[in-house]
């Protein structure tokens, strides 16, 4: 998550992100934000510890104050080399000292703080023990849109990740499916993602025949047969930003029903995409895609949300789901991925990453959405 991704941004970019985060914290009525190692820390500072251990590392952001990174002394040299380090103060602590006391000196004793979802419980409990008057909310709950709107450089990286995933699909459709295990094809997909620049492969779902009815099927040793529908869902990180795409292929000629269901999902995916526009609520994307499937009589077989945000992680806010009234804003990126899952028979899912533009949406995946026949 470091390296090439960090090289795309400057110290000024990280400074602006930290300032924006502190402002959003104040607007949300928080005394500040506490950011542990993970995607939020990378996005805000460009820093990833070489190892996440029991030693406390925590970025403290508060309105009107300079950002401070509390870091173990033995990791301070690495932290100083992060691109965002020039926009913050490092406060290191040595083994044998109390890191919670050092952090407490930076916090309002009775403040409410947003804290990273992935912060260790021992660290949160240590802060609460030292400052019993403080209270905390998860960062996703308190500031769900913190990373949601991407700048031009982020959009470029996401587009490149999407193009790399597309290239992997164009290659995989020409390999043999019939007679091979799902795990063999999944290994091929992982290798292709890496060949096209991914440093991290997060998932390679290959769900054949009846396994396709499970949206999060764990790849196994089932041998793919002629006549199978096969759901392919794969992605990971390229230069620190995510890819995630799904296509459903068929081994040999499909039946009329299989083709009809595939066409239905393709129509639903198109309807979801066409609902993307600035100001529309996230739930409108879900409603548009879901209505197509429900009207065709398959509503009970569309069993998940229509989409999720993507950025420095492959799943993040916003979510395209009923009840989410967050308006779409240019620069948001998320998946549009309706599906139909017929238990014991087959499934179909078609997924693109989409970004909101000034007047609509733009797909970051551009491979064929029509049914692809494979051998």
Coordinates of C-alpha atoms in Angstrom, one line a residue:
X1 CA 0.0 0.0 0.0
X2 CA 3.0 2.2 0.0
X3 CA 5.7 2.8 -2.6
X4 CA 4.3 3.7 -6.0
X5 CA 1.0 4.9 -4.5
X6 CA 2.7 7.4 -2.3
X7 CA 4.8 8.6 -5.2
X8 CA 1.6 9.8 -6.8
X9 CA 0.9 12.3 -4.1
X10 CA 2.9 15.2 -2.5
X11 CA 3.3 16.4 1.0
X12 CA 0.8 19.2 0.2
X13 CA -1.8 16.6 -0.7
X14 CA -1.4 14.9 2.7
X15 CA -1.5 18.2 4.5
X16 CA -4.7 19.1 2.8
X17 CA -6.2 15.7 3.6
X18 CA -5.3 16.1 7.3
X19 CA -6.8 19.6 7.4
X20 CA -9.9 18.4 5.7
X21 CA -10.3 15.6 8.2
X22 CA -9.9 17.9 11.1
X23 CA -12.5 20.3 9.7
X24 CA -15.0 17.4 9.1
X25 CA -14.4 16.2 12.7
X26 CA -15.3 19.7 14.0
X27 CA -18.4 19.8 11.8
X28 CA -19.4 16.4 13.2
X29 CA -19.1 17.8 16.8
X30 CA -15.9 15.8 17.5
X31 CA -13.0 17.0 19.5
X32 CA -10.7 15.2 17.0
X33 CA -9.7 12.0 15.2
X34 CA -7.4 9.2 16.4
X35 CA -6.1 7.2 13.4
X36 CA -4.4 3.9 13.9
X37 CA -2.2 2.1 11.3
X38 CA -4.3 1.0 8.3
X39 CA -5.9 2.5 5.2
X40 CA -6.9 5.8 6.9
X41 CA -3.4 6.4 8.1
X42 CA -2.0 5.7 4.7
X43 CA -4.5 8.0 3.0
X44 CA -3.9 10.8 5.5
X45 CA -0.1 10.6 5.9
X46 CA 1.4 8.2 3.3
X47 CA 2.8 6.2 6.3
X48 CA 2.5 2.4 6.8
X49 CA 4.5 0.9 9.7
X50 CA 6.7 -2.0 8.6
X51 CA 4.8 -4.1 11.2
X52 CA 1.7 -3.5 13.2
X53 CA 2.4 -4.6 16.8
X54 CA 1.2 -4.0 20.3
X55 CA 3.2 -0.8 20.4
X56 CA 0.9 2.2 20.0
X57 CA 1.1 4.2 16.8
X58 CA -1.7 6.9 16.5
X59 CA -2.2 10.0 14.5
X60 CA -4.0 12.7 16.5
X61 CA -6.0 15.3 14.4
X62 CA -7.8 18.1 16.2
X63 CA -9.3 21.3 14.7
X64 CA -6.9 24.3 15.0
X65 CA -4.0 22.2 16.1
X66 CA -1.0 20.8 14.3
X67 CA -1.3 17.0 13.5
X68 CA 0.8 14.8 15.8
X69 CA 1.9 11.2 15.1
X70 CA 2.6 9.3 18.3
X71 CA 5.0 6.6 17.3
X72 CA 7.4 4.1 19.0
X73 CA 11.0 5.5 19.0
X74 CA 12.3 2.5 17.1
X75 CA 9.9 3.2 14.2
X76 CA 10.3 6.9 14.2
X77 CA 13.0 6.9 11.4
X78 CA 10.5 5.2 9.0
X79 CA 7.7 7.5 10.0
X80 CA 10.0 10.5 9.3
X81 CA 10.4 9.3 5.7
X82 CA 6.6 9.3 5.0
X83 CA 5.6 11.9 2.4
X84 CA 3.2 13.5 4.8
X85 CA 5.6 13.7 7.7
X86 CA 6.6 17.3 7.0
X87 CA 3.0 18.3 7.7
X88 CA 2.9 16.9 11.2
X89 CA 4.8 16.6 14.4
X90 CA 6.3 13.2 15.5
X91 CA 6.1 12.4 19.2
X92 CA 8.0 9.2 19.9
X93 CA 7.9 7.1 23.0
X94 CA 10.3 4.5 24.2
X95 CA 9.7 1.0 25.6
X96 CA 9.0 1.2 29.3
X97 CA 7.2 4.6 29.0
X98 CA 3.4 4.9 29.0
X99 CA 2.2 5.7 25.4
X100 CA -1.3 6.5 26.6
X101 CA -0.1 9.2 29.0
X102 CA 1.9 10.7 26.0
X103 CA -1.2 10.6 23.9
X104 CA -3.5 11.9 26.6
X105 CA -1.5 15.1 26.8
X106 CA -2.8 15.8 23.2
X107 CA -6.5 15.2 23.9
X108 CA -9.3 17.1 25.6
X109 CA -10.0 15.2 28.8
X110 CA -13.7 15.1 28.2
X111 CA -13.8 15.1 24.4
X112 CA -15.6 12.8 22.0
X113 CA -13.2 11.4 19.3
X114 CA -13.6 9.5 16.1
X115 CA -11.2 6.5 16.1
X116 CA -10.2 4.1 13.3
X117 CA -12.4 1.1 13.0
X118 CA -9.3 -1.1 13.0
X119 CA -7.7 0.4 16.2
X120 CA -6.7 -2.4 18.6
X121 CA -9.1 -2.8 21.6
X122 CA -6.1 -2.7 24.0
X123 CA -5.2 0.8 22.7
X124 CA -8.7 2.1 23.0
X125 CA -9.1 0.7 26.5
X126 CA -5.7 2.2 27.4
X127 CA -6.9 5.6 26.4
X128 CA -10.2 5.2 28.2
X129 CA -8.4 4.2 31.3
X130 CA -6.1 7.2 31.2
X131 CA -8.8 9.6 30.2
X132 CA -12.1 8.2 31.7
X133 CA -14.0 11.3 30.6
X134 CA -13.5 10.7 26.9
X135 CA -15.8 8.9 24.6
X136 CA -15.3 7.5 21.1
X137 CA -17.1 6.7 17.8
X138 CA -15.8 4.5 15.0
X139 CA -14.5 6.6 12.1
X140 CA -16.8 5.0 9.6
X141 CA -19.8 5.9 11.8
X142 CA -18.6 9.4 12.6
X143 CA -17.2 10.4 9.2
X144 CA -18.3 7.8 6.7
X145 CA -17.6 10.0 3.7
X146 CA -14.0 11.0 4.8
X147 CA -12.3 9.2 1.9
X148 CA -15.3 8.9 -0.4
X149 CA -14.7 11.8 -2.8
X150 CA -11.5 11.2 -4.9
X151 CA -9.3 13.8 -6.4
X152 CA -7.9 13.7 -9.9
X153 CA -4.8 11.7 -9.0
X154 CA -6.9 9.1 -7.1
X155 CA -9.3 8.8 -10.0
X156 CA -6.3 8.2 -12.3
X157 CA -5.0 5.4 -10.1
X158 CA -8.5 3.8 -9.8
X159 CA -8.9 3.9 -13.5
X160 CA -5.5 2.2 -14.0
X161 CA -6.5 -0.5 -11.5
X162 CA -9.7 -1.0 -13.4
X163 CA -7.9 -1.3 -16.7
X164 CA -5.5 -3.8 -15.2
X165 CA -8.5 -5.9 -14.0
X166 CA -10.0 -5.6 -17.5
X167 CA -6.8 -6.9 -19.0
X168 CA -6.8 -9.9 -16.7
X169 CA -10.4 -10.7 -17.8
X170 CA -9.5 -10.5 -21.5
X171 CA -6.7 -13.0 -20.9
X172 CA -8.7 -15.4 -18.6
X173 CA -11.5 -15.7 -21.1
X174 CA -9.1 -17.5 -23.5
X175 CA -7.9 -20.1 -21.1
X176 CA -9.5 -23.6 -20.7
X177 CA -12.2 -23.8 -18.1
X178 CA -13.8 -27.2 -18.7
X179 CA -12.1 -30.1 -16.9
X180 CA -10.1 -27.8 -14.6
X181 CA -10.7 -27.0 -10.9
X182 CA -12.1 -23.7 -9.8
X183 CA -8.8 -23.2 -7.8
X184 CA -6.8 -23.6 -11.0
X185 CA -8.7 -20.8 -12.7
X186 CA -8.5 -18.6 -9.6
X187 CA -4.7 -19.1 -9.5
X188 CA -4.6 -18.0 -13.2
X189 CA -6.6 -14.9 -12.3
X190 CA -4.4 -14.0 -9.4
X191 CA -1.3 -14.4 -11.6
X192 CA -2.8 -12.2 -14.3
X193 CA -3.7 -9.4 -11.8
X194 CA -0.1 -9.4 -10.6
X195 CA 1.2 -9.5 -14.2
X196 CA -0.9 -6.4 -14.9
X197 CA 0.5 -4.5 -12.0
X198 CA -1.4 -5.5 -8.8
X199 CA 0.8 -5.7 -5.7
X200 CA -2.0 -7.2 -3.7
X201 CA -4.7 -9.7 -4.8
X202 CA -7.7 -9.5 -2.4
X203 CA -10.0 -12.1 -3.9
X204 CA -10.4 -14.3 -7.0
X205 CA -13.9 -15.9 -6.8
X206 CA -14.5 -18.6 -9.4
X207 CA -17.9 -20.0 -8.7
X208 CA -19.0 -22.6 -11.2
X209 CA -22.4 -24.2 -11.8
X210 CA -24.4 -24.4 -8.5
X211 CA -21.5 -22.7 -6.6
X212 CA -22.4 -19.5 -8.6
X213 CA -25.6 -19.2 -6.4
X214 CA -23.3 -18.2 -3.5
X215 CA -22.1 -14.6 -4.0
X216 CA -19.1 -15.1 -1.7
X217 CA -18.2 -18.7 -2.7
X218 CA -14.9 -19.9 -1.4
X219 CA -12.9 -21.3 -4.3
X220 CA -12.6 -25.1 -4.1
X221 CA -11.7 -28.2 -6.0
X222 CA -14.9 -28.5 -7.9
X223 CA -14.1 -29.5 -11.5
X224 CA -15.7 -27.0 -14.0
X225 CA -17.9 -28.8 -16.4
X226 CA -19.2 -28.1 -19.9
X227 CA -22.6 -26.4 -19.5
X228 CA -21.6 -24.5 -16.4
X229 CA -22.2 -20.9 -15.8
X230 CA -19.1 -19.4 -14.0
X231 CA -19.1 -16.2 -11.9
X232 CA -15.7 -14.5 -11.9
X233 CA -15.3 -11.8 -9.2
X234 CA -11.7 -10.5 -8.7
X235 CA -9.7 -7.6 -7.6
X236 CA -7.0 -6.1 -5.3
X237 CA -4.7 -3.2 -5.1
X238 CA -2.6 -1.7 -7.8
X239 CA -0.4 1.2 -6.8
X240 CA -2.4 1.4 -3.5
X241 CA -5.8 1.7 -5.1
X242 CA -8.5 -0.9 -5.6
X243 CA -9.9 -2.9 -8.5
X244 CA -13.1 -5.0 -8.3
X245 CA -15.0 -6.4 -11.3
X246 CA -17.3 -9.3 -12.0
X247 CA -18.2 -11.1 -15.2
X248 CA -20.2 -14.3 -15.7
X249 CA -19.0 -16.6 -18.5
X250 CA -20.5 -19.8 -19.8
X251 CA -18.6 -23.0 -20.7
X252 CA -20.1 -23.9 -24.0
X253 CA -23.5 -22.9 -25.3
X254 CA -26.0 -21.7 -22.6
X255 CA -29.6 -22.7 -22.3
X256 CA -32.3 -20.2 -23.2
X257 CA -33.0 -19.7 -19.4
X258 CA -29.3 -19.1 -18.6
X259 CA -29.1 -16.5 -21.4
X260 CA -32.3 -14.9 -20.3
X261 CA -31.1 -14.5 -16.7
X262 CA -27.8 -13.2 -17.9
X263 CA -29.5 -10.6 -20.1
X264 CA -31.7 -9.6 -17.2
X265 CA -28.7 -8.9 -14.9
X266 CA -27.0 -7.0 -17.7
X267 CA -30.1 -4.8 -18.1
X268 CA -30.2 -4.3 -14.3
X269 CA -26.6 -3.3 -14.2
X270 CA -27.2 -0.8 -17.0
X271 CA -30.2 0.6 -15.1
X272 CA -28.0 1.0 -12.0
X273 CA -25.3 2.8 -14.0
X274 CA -27.8 5.1 -15.6
X275 CA -29.1 6.1 -12.2
X276 CA -25.7 7.6 -11.2
X277 CA -25.7 11.4 -11.2
X278 CA -24.7 14.1 -8.8
X279 CA -27.3 14.7 -6.2
X280 CA -29.0 11.3 -6.5
X281 CA -29.2 9.4 -3.3
X282 CA -27.1 6.2 -3.1
X283 CA -30.3 4.2 -2.6
X284 CA -31.5 5.3 -6.0
X285 CA -28.8 3.3 -7.7
X286 CA -29.9 0.2 -5.7
X287 CA -33.6 0.9 -6.5
X288 CA -33.0 1.2 -10.2
X289 CA -31.1 -2.1 -10.6
X290 CA -33.3 -4.0 -8.2
X291 CA -36.5 -2.9 -9.9
X292 CA -35.4 -4.5 -13.2
X293 CA -34.8 -7.8 -11.5
X294 CA -37.9 -7.7 -9.3
X295 CA -40.2 -6.8 -12.3
X296 CA -38.9 -9.9 -14.1
X297 CA -39.9 -12.1 -11.1
X298 CA -36.4 -12.7 -9.7
X299 CA -36.4 -10.2 -6.9
X300 CA -36.0 -12.8 -4.1
X301 CA -32.8 -14.0 -5.8
X302 CA -31.0 -10.6 -5.7
X303 CA -29.7 -11.1 -2.1
X304 CA -27.1 -8.3 -1.6
X305 CA -26.7 -4.6 -2.0
X306 CA -26.0 -3.1 -5.4
X307 CA -22.7 -1.6 -4.6
X308 CA -19.9 -0.4 -2.3
X309 CA -17.3 2.3 -2.4
X310 CA -13.7 1.6 -3.4
X311 CA -10.4 3.5 -2.9
X312 CA -7.4 2.5 -0.8
X313 CA -9.5 -0.5 0.2
X314 CA -11.7 -2.6 -2.0
X315 CA -14.8 -2.1 0.2
X316 CA -15.6 1.3 1.9
X317 CA -18.4 3.8 2.0
X318 CA -20.6 4.9 0.3
X319 CA -22.9 1.8 -0.1
X320 CA -25.6 1.5 -2.8
X321 CA -28.4 0.1 -0.6
X322 CA -31.9 0.9 0.3
X323 CA -32.0 3.4 3.2
X324 CA -28.7 5.2 2.3
X325 CA -29.7 8.7 1.5
X326 CA -26.2 10.1 1.1
X327 CA -26.2 12.1 -2.1
X328 CA -23.8 11.2 -4.8
X329 CA -21.0 13.7 -5.4
X330 CA -18.6 14.0 -8.4
X331 CA -15.4 12.0 -7.5
X332 CA -17.2 9.2 -5.6
X333 CA -16.3 5.7 -6.8
X334 CA -18.3 2.6 -6.2
X335 CA -19.3 -0.7 -7.7
X336 CA -22.6 -1.4 -9.5
X337 CA -23.0 -5.1 -9.2
X338 CA -26.5 -6.6 -9.3
X339 CA -26.9 -10.4 -9.4
X340 CA -29.4 -13.2 -9.5
X341 CA -28.6 -16.4 -7.6
X342 CA -30.7 -19.5 -8.1
X343 CA -29.9 -22.0 -5.3
X344 CA -28.6 -25.4 -6.5
X345 CA -28.4 -24.2 -10.1
X346 CA -26.4 -21.2 -11.1
X347 CA -25.8 -17.5 -10.5
X348 CA -25.0 -14.4 -12.5
X349 CA -23.3 -11.2 -11.4
X350 CA -22.0 -8.3 -13.5
X351 CA -20.0 -5.6 -11.8
X352 CA -18.2 -2.4 -12.9
X353 CA -16.6 0.3 -10.8
X354 CA -18.2 3.6 -11.6
X355 CA -17.2 7.2 -10.7
X356 CA -19.6 10.1 -10.5
X357 CA -19.0 12.9 -13.0
X358 CA -20.4 16.4 -13.3
X359 CA -23.5 15.1 -15.2
X360 CA -23.7 11.4 -14.7
X361 CA -21.3 8.5 -14.3
X362 CA -18.2 6.9 -15.9
X363 CA -17.4 3.3 -15.9
X364 CA -13.8 2.3 -14.9
X365 CA -14.4 -1.3 -16.3
X366 CA -15.1 -1.7 -19.9
X367 CA -14.9 -5.4 -20.8
X368 CA -17.9 -7.0 -22.5
X369 CA -21.0 -7.2 -20.4
X370 CA -22.7 -9.5 -22.9
X371 CA -22.4 -13.3 -22.2
X372 CA -18.9 -14.6 -23.0
X373 CA -18.6 -18.2 -24.1
X374 CA -15.4 -20.0 -22.9
X375 CA -14.1 -23.5 -23.6

